[in-house]
């Protein structure tokens, strides 16, 4: 009996020491990542084959169909080439050279129509092999900081009723320079046929009330709404999503929150920051979570939205590429913006390269192989 009491005493002391050890060494943010919310299942891969002049991360990629055939189309942003892959075999079956263009571009469809942004002369060009149309977009520059600039590098662009919509970003600013969110426009609307353009939409009020950093949190994402009548704009610092109607010129905000970014601590304060210093901006962006791209899956009638999970490791040294160590999740929500679940992905995927096809959501695996690209296929597990 005495031996039993001694054993109980030893076990109690060991348990107490273990409890104290856990309290003294709290785990970082990664410790409470819940991987059990399995709304996406891995169900296959797709491999694309590249030649000597091209590589998997050369530019955005998208799925398209034409005359009963299925393709993947990708723009090589560096060499100004448009790559067309046979969807089933993964072979590069056609390449179009886009000459005389200085700027980024986005391959939009199988007819090799691309939207090109020329930074040097603030010009946007709609190009295909038979026709070229351009519109000059004056870019306001104050005190060396770009006020407004259209991009298609991160999410491409969308077209509705003959007009094209490009996301715009700002270079960051002090909050006292911006009184209301509608003073800054996240969208550029272009009518190439008429040669007209206008900046539309609005940033959420959080951008007017707080200092959101030099660049990172200002870059919006863009997606066409489920019924093809509105443009969706996502913002990195908030779960809010802008729905802009080209027909009425009106907009509204909806919100879909991630379990990993329910609140995002404001990275920088109004005072004590050098406007042109990017080191702090990149560091805080890596440490805190952010909201990423939005993609609509027309076959499953759901949206996907990527979420970059903050590192929350303040022992790491500041480096512009530190953000690449972030882990990721992907939210799934329906056409009415009701959240259906959230899938933890980790950090083994290159989230910037993704596309949706009838089989599901494809995301590029991280790989040093420049001759082939391997995409993992995720299928939504509905109710």
Short mmCIF file of C-alpha atoms in Angstrom, two decimals:
data_model
loop_
_atom_site.label_atom_id
_atom_site.label_comp_id
_atom_site.label_asym_id
_atom_site.label_seq_id
_atom_site.Cartn_x
_atom_site.Cartn_y
_atom_site.Cartn_z
CA UNK A 1 0.00 0.00 0.00
CA UNK A 2 2.88 2.27 0.85
CA UNK A 3 4.46 1.54 -2.55
CA UNK A 4 1.19 2.49 -4.21
CA UNK A 5 1.09 5.85 -2.39
CA UNK A 6 4.68 6.56 -3.41
CA UNK A 7 3.80 5.77 -7.01
CA UNK A 8 0.81 8.13 -6.92
CA UNK A 9 2.96 10.87 -5.40
CA UNK A 10 5.65 10.48 -8.09
CA UNK A 11 3.04 10.54 -10.85
CA UNK A 12 1.43 13.69 -9.38
CA UNK A 13 4.78 15.51 -9.22
CA UNK A 14 5.63 14.55 -12.79
CA UNK A 15 2.24 15.79 -14.00
CA UNK A 16 2.69 19.09 -12.14
CA UNK A 17 6.15 19.61 -13.67
CA UNK A 18 4.78 18.87 -17.14
CA UNK A 19 1.94 21.35 -16.62
CA UNK A 20 4.35 24.05 -15.45
CA UNK A 21 6.66 23.35 -18.40
CA UNK A 22 3.79 23.80 -20.84
CA UNK A 23 2.85 27.10 -19.19
CA UNK A 24 6.41 28.38 -19.30
CA UNK A 25 6.84 27.47 -22.97
CA UNK A 26 3.68 28.55 -24.79
CA UNK A 27 3.51 27.33 -28.35
CA UNK A 28 3.36 29.73 -31.23
CA UNK A 29 0.38 30.36 -33.50
CA UNK A 30 0.96 27.13 -35.41
CA UNK A 31 0.05 25.10 -32.30
CA UNK A 32 -3.68 25.87 -32.59
CA UNK A 33 -4.02 25.17 -36.30
CA UNK A 34 -6.94 22.78 -36.66
CA UNK A 35 -6.55 20.54 -39.69
CA UNK A 36 -9.76 18.62 -39.05
CA UNK A 37 -12.04 20.95 -41.03
CA UNK A 38 -11.66 18.88 -44.21
CA UNK A 39 -13.87 20.60 -46.77
CA UNK A 40 -11.39 19.88 -49.59
CA UNK A 41 -10.01 16.47 -50.48
CA UNK A 42 -6.86 15.81 -52.49
CA UNK A 43 -7.93 13.62 -55.39
CA UNK A 44 -5.24 13.84 -58.05
CA UNK A 45 -2.51 15.81 -59.79
CA UNK A 46 -1.95 17.43 -63.17
CA UNK A 47 1.47 17.84 -64.79
CA UNK A 48 2.34 20.46 -67.41
CA UNK A 49 5.43 20.23 -69.61
CA UNK A 50 7.57 23.28 -70.44
CA UNK A 51 10.23 24.03 -73.04
CA UNK A 52 13.58 25.74 -72.62
CA UNK A 53 12.19 29.29 -72.81
CA UNK A 54 9.41 28.86 -70.25
CA UNK A 55 8.93 27.68 -66.67
CA UNK A 56 6.06 26.96 -64.22
CA UNK A 57 6.07 30.33 -62.41
CA UNK A 58 6.45 32.55 -65.48
CA UNK A 59 2.94 34.04 -65.20
CA UNK A 60 -0.69 33.53 -64.22
CA UNK A 61 -2.52 30.50 -65.54
CA UNK A 62 -6.21 29.87 -66.24
CA UNK A 63 -8.51 27.17 -67.61
CA UNK A 64 -10.62 27.74 -70.73
CA UNK A 65 -12.64 25.86 -73.32
CA UNK A 66 -13.03 26.52 -77.05
CA UNK A 67 -14.87 24.57 -79.75
CA UNK A 68 -15.34 21.57 -77.47
CA UNK A 69 -11.67 21.38 -76.50
CA UNK A 70 -10.07 22.07 -73.12
CA UNK A 71 -6.98 24.20 -72.59
CA UNK A 72 -4.79 25.88 -70.02
CA UNK A 73 -3.36 29.25 -71.03
CA UNK A 74 -0.43 30.99 -69.35
CA UNK A 75 1.47 34.18 -70.07
CA UNK A 76 5.27 34.23 -69.78
CA UNK A 77 5.58 37.69 -68.28
CA UNK A 78 9.33 37.93 -68.76
CA UNK A 79 9.60 36.80 -72.40
CA UNK A 80 6.19 38.14 -73.49
CA UNK A 81 4.93 34.80 -74.76
CA UNK A 82 1.52 33.17 -74.45
CA UNK A 83 1.57 29.43 -73.77
CA UNK A 84 -1.36 27.18 -74.62
CA UNK A 85 -1.44 23.71 -73.04
CA UNK A 86 -3.66 20.79 -73.95
CA UNK A 87 -5.59 20.24 -70.73
CA UNK A 88 -5.69 16.44 -70.91
CA UNK A 89 -2.06 15.71 -71.88
CA UNK A 90 -0.37 18.73 -70.29
CA UNK A 91 1.65 19.34 -73.47
CA UNK A 92 2.44 22.86 -74.71
CA UNK A 93 0.67 22.83 -78.07
CA UNK A 94 0.93 26.48 -79.12
CA UNK A 95 2.99 29.59 -78.33
CA UNK A 96 2.26 33.18 -79.40
CA UNK A 97 4.96 35.84 -79.30
CA UNK A 98 3.79 39.27 -78.12
CA UNK A 99 6.29 41.75 -79.54
CA UNK A 100 6.84 45.42 -78.82
CA UNK A 101 5.33 45.34 -75.34
CA UNK A 102 7.05 46.71 -72.24
CA UNK A 103 5.07 45.80 -69.15
CA UNK A 104 3.20 42.96 -67.47
CA UNK A 105 0.43 41.08 -69.18
CA UNK A 106 -2.21 38.47 -68.55
CA UNK A 107 -3.32 35.80 -71.00
CA UNK A 108 -7.11 35.89 -70.87
CA UNK A 109 -8.49 33.33 -73.33
CA UNK A 110 -7.63 30.82 -76.03
CA UNK A 111 -7.75 33.43 -78.79
CA UNK A 112 -4.55 34.83 -77.24
CA UNK A 113 -6.32 37.96 -76.05
CA UNK A 114 -4.19 39.54 -73.36
CA UNK A 115 -4.39 42.63 -71.22
CA UNK A 116 -1.09 44.44 -71.06
CA UNK A 117 -0.01 47.18 -68.72
CA UNK A 118 2.89 49.36 -69.80
CA UNK A 119 4.33 51.12 -66.77
CA UNK A 120 6.49 53.55 -68.73
CA UNK A 121 3.70 55.38 -70.51
CA UNK A 122 0.73 54.38 -68.28
CA UNK A 123 -0.90 52.47 -71.11
CA UNK A 124 -3.18 49.45 -71.10
CA UNK A 125 -3.41 47.39 -74.28
CA UNK A 126 -5.89 44.74 -75.38
CA UNK A 127 -3.95 42.49 -77.76
CA UNK A 128 -4.58 39.50 -79.95
CA UNK A 129 -2.93 38.24 -83.11
CA UNK A 130 -5.29 40.23 -85.35
CA UNK A 131 -5.98 43.42 -83.44
CA UNK A 132 -4.45 45.79 -80.89
CA UNK A 133 -6.29 48.46 -78.90
CA UNK A 134 -4.72 50.76 -76.31
CA UNK A 135 -5.96 53.27 -73.76
CA UNK A 136 -3.72 55.76 -71.95
CA UNK A 137 -4.26 55.87 -68.19
CA UNK A 138 -2.71 58.93 -66.50
CA UNK A 139 -1.11 57.92 -63.22
CA UNK A 140 -0.93 60.59 -60.52
CA UNK A 141 2.39 60.83 -58.69
CA UNK A 142 2.77 62.98 -55.56
CA UNK A 143 6.02 63.38 -53.66
CA UNK A 144 7.48 60.39 -55.44
CA UNK A 145 4.68 58.03 -54.41
CA UNK A 146 2.35 56.47 -56.96
CA UNK A 147 -1.25 57.45 -56.21
CA UNK A 148 -3.00 54.83 -58.29
CA UNK A 149 -1.82 52.11 -60.61
CA UNK A 150 -3.64 49.22 -62.33
CA UNK A 151 -2.16 45.72 -62.13
CA UNK A 152 -2.97 42.30 -63.50
CA UNK A 153 -0.02 40.43 -62.01
CA UNK A 154 -1.73 38.78 -59.05
CA UNK A 155 -5.28 37.94 -60.16
CA UNK A 156 -5.52 39.03 -63.76
CA UNK A 157 -8.62 40.94 -64.79
CA UNK A 158 -12.28 40.31 -65.57
CA UNK A 159 -14.59 41.47 -68.32
CA UNK A 160 -18.33 42.21 -68.01
CA UNK A 161 -20.56 43.49 -70.83
CA UNK A 162 -17.64 44.51 -73.02
CA UNK A 163 -15.78 46.42 -70.29
CA UNK A 164 -12.58 45.30 -68.61
CA UNK A 165 -11.80 45.60 -64.89
CA UNK A 166 -8.32 45.73 -63.42
CA UNK A 167 -7.32 45.78 -59.74
CA UNK A 168 -5.43 48.88 -58.62
CA UNK A 169 -3.07 49.32 -55.73
CA UNK A 170 -1.60 52.19 -53.79
CA UNK A 171 1.90 52.51 -52.42
CA UNK A 172 0.69 53.14 -48.86
CA UNK A 173 0.15 56.36 -46.99
CA UNK A 174 -0.43 57.94 -43.59
CA UNK A 175 -4.06 57.70 -42.45
CA UNK A 176 -4.48 61.46 -42.17
CA UNK A 177 -4.13 61.68 -45.98
CA UNK A 178 -7.27 59.61 -46.49
CA UNK A 179 -10.47 60.54 -44.66
CA UNK A 180 -12.88 57.98 -46.13
CA UNK A 181 -12.51 54.63 -47.84
CA UNK A 182 -14.30 55.85 -50.97
CA UNK A 183 -11.49 58.34 -51.61
CA UNK A 184 -9.38 55.47 -52.97
CA UNK A 185 -10.46 53.24 -55.84
CA UNK A 186 -9.50 49.55 -56.03
CA UNK A 187 -10.81 49.07 -59.59
CA UNK A 188 -10.06 50.48 -63.02
CA UNK A 189 -12.86 50.18 -65.61
CA UNK A 190 -11.76 50.30 -69.25
CA UNK A 191 -13.84 50.41 -72.44
CA UNK A 192 -11.35 49.65 -75.21
CA UNK A 193 -13.92 50.19 -77.96
CA UNK A 194 -14.62 53.75 -76.84
CA UNK A 195 -11.17 54.48 -75.46
CA UNK A 196 -12.65 55.43 -72.08
CA UNK A 197 -11.72 54.60 -68.50
CA UNK A 198 -12.69 55.41 -64.92
CA UNK A 199 -11.61 54.45 -61.41
CA UNK A 200 -14.46 52.88 -59.43
CA UNK A 201 -15.32 51.21 -56.11
CA UNK A 202 -13.92 51.96 -52.66
CA UNK A 203 -11.55 50.64 -50.04
CA UNK A 204 -13.00 49.53 -46.68
CA UNK A 205 -13.04 52.17 -43.96
CA UNK A 206 -10.27 50.39 -42.05
CA UNK A 207 -7.85 51.71 -44.67
CA UNK A 208 -8.91 55.27 -43.96
CA UNK A 209 -8.72 54.90 -40.21
CA UNK A 210 -5.36 53.15 -39.92
CA UNK A 211 -1.91 52.97 -41.42
CA UNK A 212 -1.83 49.78 -43.47
CA UNK A 213 1.84 49.79 -44.47
CA UNK A 214 3.86 50.75 -47.52
CA UNK A 215 2.53 48.28 -50.06
CA UNK A 216 1.49 44.77 -49.07
CA UNK A 217 -1.93 45.37 -47.54
CA UNK A 218 -2.97 47.73 -50.34
CA UNK A 219 -2.95 45.14 -53.13
CA UNK A 220 -6.55 44.01 -53.87
CA UNK A 221 -7.68 40.75 -55.44
CA UNK A 222 -10.34 40.50 -58.13
CA UNK A 223 -12.92 37.93 -59.24
CA UNK A 224 -16.13 37.87 -61.27
CA UNK A 225 -19.29 37.36 -59.21
CA UNK A 226 -21.18 34.07 -59.53
CA UNK A 227 -23.85 35.41 -61.90
CA UNK A 228 -21.37 37.39 -63.98
CA UNK A 229 -23.02 40.72 -63.17
CA UNK A 230 -20.68 42.11 -60.50
CA UNK A 231 -16.98 42.40 -59.77
CA UNK A 232 -15.71 41.07 -56.45
CA UNK A 233 -12.74 42.82 -54.86
CA UNK A 234 -10.95 41.35 -51.85
CA UNK A 235 -8.64 43.25 -49.49
CA UNK A 236 -5.67 41.84 -47.60
CA UNK A 237 -6.19 43.61 -44.29
CA UNK A 238 -9.84 42.72 -43.76
CA UNK A 239 -12.39 39.94 -44.43
CA UNK A 240 -14.56 42.49 -46.23
CA UNK A 241 -15.28 41.92 -49.92
CA UNK A 242 -16.50 44.66 -52.25
CA UNK A 243 -19.30 43.82 -54.70
CA UNK A 244 -19.32 46.37 -57.51
CA UNK A 245 -22.15 46.56 -60.05
CA UNK A 246 -21.06 47.98 -63.45
CA UNK A 247 -24.68 48.52 -64.44
CA UNK A 248 -25.74 50.64 -61.46
CA UNK A 249 -22.28 51.91 -60.41
CA UNK A 250 -23.23 50.96 -56.85
CA UNK A 251 -21.28 48.78 -54.45
CA UNK A 252 -21.70 47.03 -51.13
CA UNK A 253 -19.48 45.20 -48.66
CA UNK A 254 -19.86 41.63 -47.41
CA UNK A 255 -17.63 39.82 -44.92
CA UNK A 256 -16.38 36.23 -44.69
CA UNK A 257 -13.94 35.64 -41.83
CA UNK A 258 -11.12 33.12 -41.59
CA UNK A 259 -10.41 31.28 -38.35
CA UNK A 260 -6.76 32.25 -38.87
CA UNK A 261 -7.41 35.95 -39.52
CA UNK A 262 -10.46 36.83 -37.46
CA UNK A 263 -8.63 40.01 -36.52
CA UNK A 264 -5.41 41.32 -38.04
CA UNK A 265 -3.30 43.49 -35.71
CA UNK A 266 -2.55 46.78 -37.37
CA UNK A 267 1.05 46.49 -38.51
CA UNK A 268 2.14 50.10 -38.25
CA UNK A 269 1.07 53.22 -36.39
CA UNK A 270 0.49 56.69 -37.78
CA UNK A 271 3.68 58.04 -36.27
CA UNK A 272 7.27 56.89 -36.23
CA UNK A 273 7.42 55.36 -39.71
CA UNK A 274 9.60 56.41 -42.60
CA UNK A 275 7.23 56.59 -45.57
CA UNK A 276 9.76 55.02 -47.94
CA UNK A 277 11.06 52.35 -45.55
CA UNK A 278 9.75 48.95 -46.65
CA UNK A 279 11.64 46.75 -44.16
CA UNK A 280 9.12 47.13 -41.34
CA UNK A 281 6.21 46.78 -43.73
CA UNK A 282 7.44 43.45 -45.12
CA UNK A 283 8.32 42.14 -41.66
CA UNK A 284 4.92 42.85 -40.10
CA UNK A 285 3.18 41.50 -43.18
CA UNK A 286 5.02 38.19 -42.73
CA UNK A 287 4.26 38.00 -39.01
CA UNK A 288 0.52 38.71 -39.32
CA UNK A 289 -2.15 36.96 -41.36
CA UNK A 290 -3.70 38.37 -44.52
CA UNK A 291 -6.51 37.59 -46.95
CA UNK A 292 -5.56 36.49 -50.47
CA UNK A 293 -7.08 35.69 -53.84
CA UNK A 294 -10.75 34.87 -54.42
CA UNK A 295 -11.71 32.27 -57.06
CA UNK A 296 -15.19 31.25 -58.19
CA UNK A 297 -15.92 27.61 -59.02
CA UNK A 298 -18.85 27.68 -61.47
CA UNK A 299 -19.17 23.89 -61.46
CA UNK A 300 -19.66 23.61 -57.69
CA UNK A 301 -21.24 27.05 -57.17
CA UNK A 302 -18.76 28.01 -54.45
CA UNK A 303 -15.99 30.55 -53.91
CA UNK A 304 -12.50 29.77 -52.64
CA UNK A 305 -10.40 32.33 -50.80
CA UNK A 306 -6.79 31.85 -49.75
CA UNK A 307 -5.59 33.05 -46.34
CA UNK A 308 -1.93 33.60 -45.51
CA UNK A 309 -1.32 32.59 -41.87
CA UNK A 310 1.04 34.90 -39.98
CA UNK A 311 4.36 33.42 -38.82
CA UNK A 312 4.04 34.93 -35.34
CA UNK A 313 7.74 34.26 -34.73
CA UNK A 314 9.41 37.47 -33.67
CA UNK A 315 12.83 35.81 -33.37
CA UNK A 316 13.08 35.71 -37.17
CA UNK A 317 15.24 38.33 -38.82
CA UNK A 318 13.58 40.83 -41.11
CA UNK A 319 13.82 39.98 -44.80
CA UNK A 320 11.64 40.94 -47.81
CA UNK A 321 11.13 37.25 -48.68
CA UNK A 322 10.15 36.23 -45.15
CA UNK A 323 6.50 36.30 -46.22
CA UNK A 324 7.16 33.27 -48.43
CA UNK A 325 7.39 31.14 -45.28
CA UNK A 326 3.75 31.73 -44.43
CA UNK A 327 1.44 28.74 -44.24
CA UNK A 328 -1.93 28.86 -45.94
CA UNK A 329 -5.55 27.89 -45.62
CA UNK A 330 -8.41 28.16 -48.08
CA UNK A 331 -11.94 29.19 -47.14
CA UNK A 332 -14.98 27.88 -49.01
CA UNK A 333 -18.22 29.90 -49.13
CA UNK A 334 -21.38 29.74 -51.19
CA UNK A 335 -22.86 32.24 -53.65
CA UNK A 336 -24.60 34.04 -50.78
CA UNK A 337 -21.27 34.39 -48.92
CA UNK A 338 -22.15 31.85 -46.25
CA UNK A 339 -18.98 30.15 -45.07
CA UNK A 340 -18.99 26.39 -45.65
CA UNK A 341 -15.63 25.57 -44.10
CA UNK A 342 -11.91 26.20 -44.17
CA UNK A 343 -9.11 23.84 -45.17
CA UNK A 344 -5.57 24.10 -43.79
CA UNK A 345 -2.98 23.71 -46.57
CA UNK A 346 0.39 24.26 -44.92
CA UNK A 347 3.28 25.71 -46.93
CA UNK A 348 3.99 23.12 -49.62
CA UNK A 349 2.06 24.93 -52.35
CA UNK A 350 2.80 28.01 -54.45
CA UNK A 351 -0.56 29.67 -53.85
CA UNK A 352 -0.06 32.37 -56.50
CA UNK A 353 -0.47 29.72 -59.22
CA UNK A 354 -3.89 28.12 -59.23
CA UNK A 355 -6.89 27.56 -61.49
CA UNK A 356 -10.35 26.02 -61.35
CA UNK A 357 -11.52 23.37 -63.82
CA UNK A 358 -14.51 20.98 -63.91
CA UNK A 359 -12.55 18.53 -61.75
CA UNK A 360 -11.91 21.05 -58.96
CA UNK A 361 -9.32 23.50 -57.61
CA UNK A 362 -5.71 23.05 -58.76
CA UNK A 363 -2.77 24.56 -56.82
CA UNK A 364 0.88 24.44 -57.89
CA UNK A 365 3.23 22.34 -55.76
CA UNK A 366 6.45 23.99 -54.62
CA UNK A 367 9.17 22.45 -56.77
CA UNK A 368 12.54 23.50 -58.21
CA UNK A 369 11.90 21.62 -61.46
CA UNK A 370 11.60 24.18 -64.27
CA UNK A 371 10.69 21.62 -66.95
CA UNK A 372 7.40 20.49 -65.45
CA UNK A 373 4.72 21.91 -63.19
CA UNK A 374 2.76 19.65 -60.85
CA UNK A 375 -0.62 20.88 -59.66
CA UNK A 376 -2.49 19.18 -56.83
CA UNK A 377 -6.23 18.75 -57.40
CA UNK A 378 -8.62 19.56 -54.54
CA UNK A 379 -12.30 18.62 -54.71
CA UNK A 380 -14.90 20.31 -52.52
CA UNK A 381 -16.70 17.96 -50.15
CA UNK A 382 -20.22 19.33 -49.94
CA UNK A 383 -22.94 18.50 -47.46
#
